[in-house]
XYZ file of C-alpha atoms in Angstrom:
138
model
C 0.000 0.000 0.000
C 1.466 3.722 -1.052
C 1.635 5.878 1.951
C -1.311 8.129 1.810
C -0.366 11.606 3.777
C -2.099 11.996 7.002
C -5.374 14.018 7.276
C -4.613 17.070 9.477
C -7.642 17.338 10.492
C -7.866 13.548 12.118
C -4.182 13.882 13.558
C -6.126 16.947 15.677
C -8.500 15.092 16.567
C -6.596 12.303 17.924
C -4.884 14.543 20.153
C -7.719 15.824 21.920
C -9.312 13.841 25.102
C -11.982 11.233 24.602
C -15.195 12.836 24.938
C -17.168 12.132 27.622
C -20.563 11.767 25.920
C -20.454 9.510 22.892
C -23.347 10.429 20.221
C -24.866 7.661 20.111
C -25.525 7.880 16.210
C -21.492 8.023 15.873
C -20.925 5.103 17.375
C -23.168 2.873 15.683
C -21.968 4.114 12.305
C -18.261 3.624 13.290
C -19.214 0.114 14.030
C -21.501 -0.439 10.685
C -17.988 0.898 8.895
C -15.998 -1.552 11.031
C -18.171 -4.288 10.069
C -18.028 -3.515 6.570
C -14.393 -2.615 5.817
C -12.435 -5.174 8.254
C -13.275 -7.819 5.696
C -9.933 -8.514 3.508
C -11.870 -7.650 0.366
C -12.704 -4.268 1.235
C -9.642 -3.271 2.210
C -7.930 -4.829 -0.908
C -10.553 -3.308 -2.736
C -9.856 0.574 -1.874
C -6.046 -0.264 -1.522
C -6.198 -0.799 -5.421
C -7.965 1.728 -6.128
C -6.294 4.171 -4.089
C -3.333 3.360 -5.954
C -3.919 2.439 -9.296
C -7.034 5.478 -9.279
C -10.042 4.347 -11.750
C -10.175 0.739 -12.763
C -12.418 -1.006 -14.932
C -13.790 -4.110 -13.639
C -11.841 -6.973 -14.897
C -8.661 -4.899 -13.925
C -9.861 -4.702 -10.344
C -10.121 -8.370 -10.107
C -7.043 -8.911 -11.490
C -5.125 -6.786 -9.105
C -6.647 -8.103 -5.780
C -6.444 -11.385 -7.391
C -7.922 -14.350 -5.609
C -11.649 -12.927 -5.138
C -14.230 -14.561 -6.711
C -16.643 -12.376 -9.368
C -19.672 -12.436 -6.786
C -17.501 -11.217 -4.382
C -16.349 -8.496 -6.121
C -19.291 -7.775 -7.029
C -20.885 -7.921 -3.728
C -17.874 -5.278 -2.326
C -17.759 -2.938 -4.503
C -21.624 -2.403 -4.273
C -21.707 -2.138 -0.474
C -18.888 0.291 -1.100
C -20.655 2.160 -3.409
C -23.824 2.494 -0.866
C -21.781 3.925 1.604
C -20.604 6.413 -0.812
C -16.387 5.305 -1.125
C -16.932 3.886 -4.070
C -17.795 5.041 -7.535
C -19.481 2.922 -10.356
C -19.969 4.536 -14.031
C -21.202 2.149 -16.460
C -20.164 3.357 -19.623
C -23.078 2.439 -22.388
C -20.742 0.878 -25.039
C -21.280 -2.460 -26.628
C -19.852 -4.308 -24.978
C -20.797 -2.365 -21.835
C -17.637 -1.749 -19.176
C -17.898 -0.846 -16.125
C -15.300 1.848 -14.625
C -14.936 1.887 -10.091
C -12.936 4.282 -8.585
C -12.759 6.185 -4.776
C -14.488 9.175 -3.803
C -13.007 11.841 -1.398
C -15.217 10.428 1.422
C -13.366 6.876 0.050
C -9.877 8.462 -0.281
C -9.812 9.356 3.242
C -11.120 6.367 4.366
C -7.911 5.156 2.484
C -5.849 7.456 4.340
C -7.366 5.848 7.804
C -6.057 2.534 6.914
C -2.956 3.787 6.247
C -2.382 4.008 9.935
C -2.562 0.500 9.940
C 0.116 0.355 7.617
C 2.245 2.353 9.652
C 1.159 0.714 12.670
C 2.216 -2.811 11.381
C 5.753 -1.102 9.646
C 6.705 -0.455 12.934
C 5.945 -2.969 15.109
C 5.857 -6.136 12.401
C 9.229 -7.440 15.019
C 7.314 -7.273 18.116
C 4.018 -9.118 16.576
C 6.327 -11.756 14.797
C 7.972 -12.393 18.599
C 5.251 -12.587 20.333
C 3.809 -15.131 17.270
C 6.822 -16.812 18.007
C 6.275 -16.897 21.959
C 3.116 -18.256 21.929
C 3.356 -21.020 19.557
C 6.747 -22.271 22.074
C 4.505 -22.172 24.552
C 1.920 -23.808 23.082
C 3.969 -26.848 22.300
């Protein structure tokens, strides 16, 4: 995944102290987002796109590579409800199909990229502890 810079205005946020009262309506659509974009599909998903921009279809499958055309299929739709995805079908014959992020996707991107950084930095301490646990476990 290409490093996506940081959103300035989330880095502020983080910073700030945990609010006392959670809205209620906040927290149920963090976890609805959760839900839908811990899957390894999604994520693969918006990592292509993020870096290869708009994709047609076929090319999409190709680079996440593994997922199966209903899948697909299935993912990019939900993203496209949410509104981080996309879709113009182009009326050609035969038709194609074109995918790419929106902002509110992009950022979403840029979120994950966290992760990224997160696992860059402490892939040696995971991989240990991996290692400690299956010792133990013998």
């Amino acid at each position: 995944m290409q490093r996506a810079a940081a959103d300035p205005e989330i880095e502020a946020k983080r910073r700030d102290p945990i609010p006392e009262d959670v809205d209620p309506a906040i927290e149920a659509l963090v976890e609805e987002i959760i839900g839908k974009v811990a899957d390894k599909w999604t994520m693969l998903i918006i990592e292509a796109l993020h870096e290869h921009g708009t994709l047609r279809y076929t090319q999409l499958r190709k680079i996440v590579g593994g997922i199966s055309q209903k899948m697909l299929t299935q993912t990019v739709r939900r993203l496209e409800e949410d509104g981080l995805v996309l879709r113009t079908v182009h009326p050609v014959i035969p038709p194609h199909v074109d995918y790419t992020l929106t902002p509110l996707g992009d950022s979403l991107s840029k979120a994950f990229c966290g992760v990224w950084i997160w696992a860059e930095k402490h892939y040696d301490e995971v991989q240990a502890a991996r290692s400690a646990f299956a010792a133990r476990e013998r």
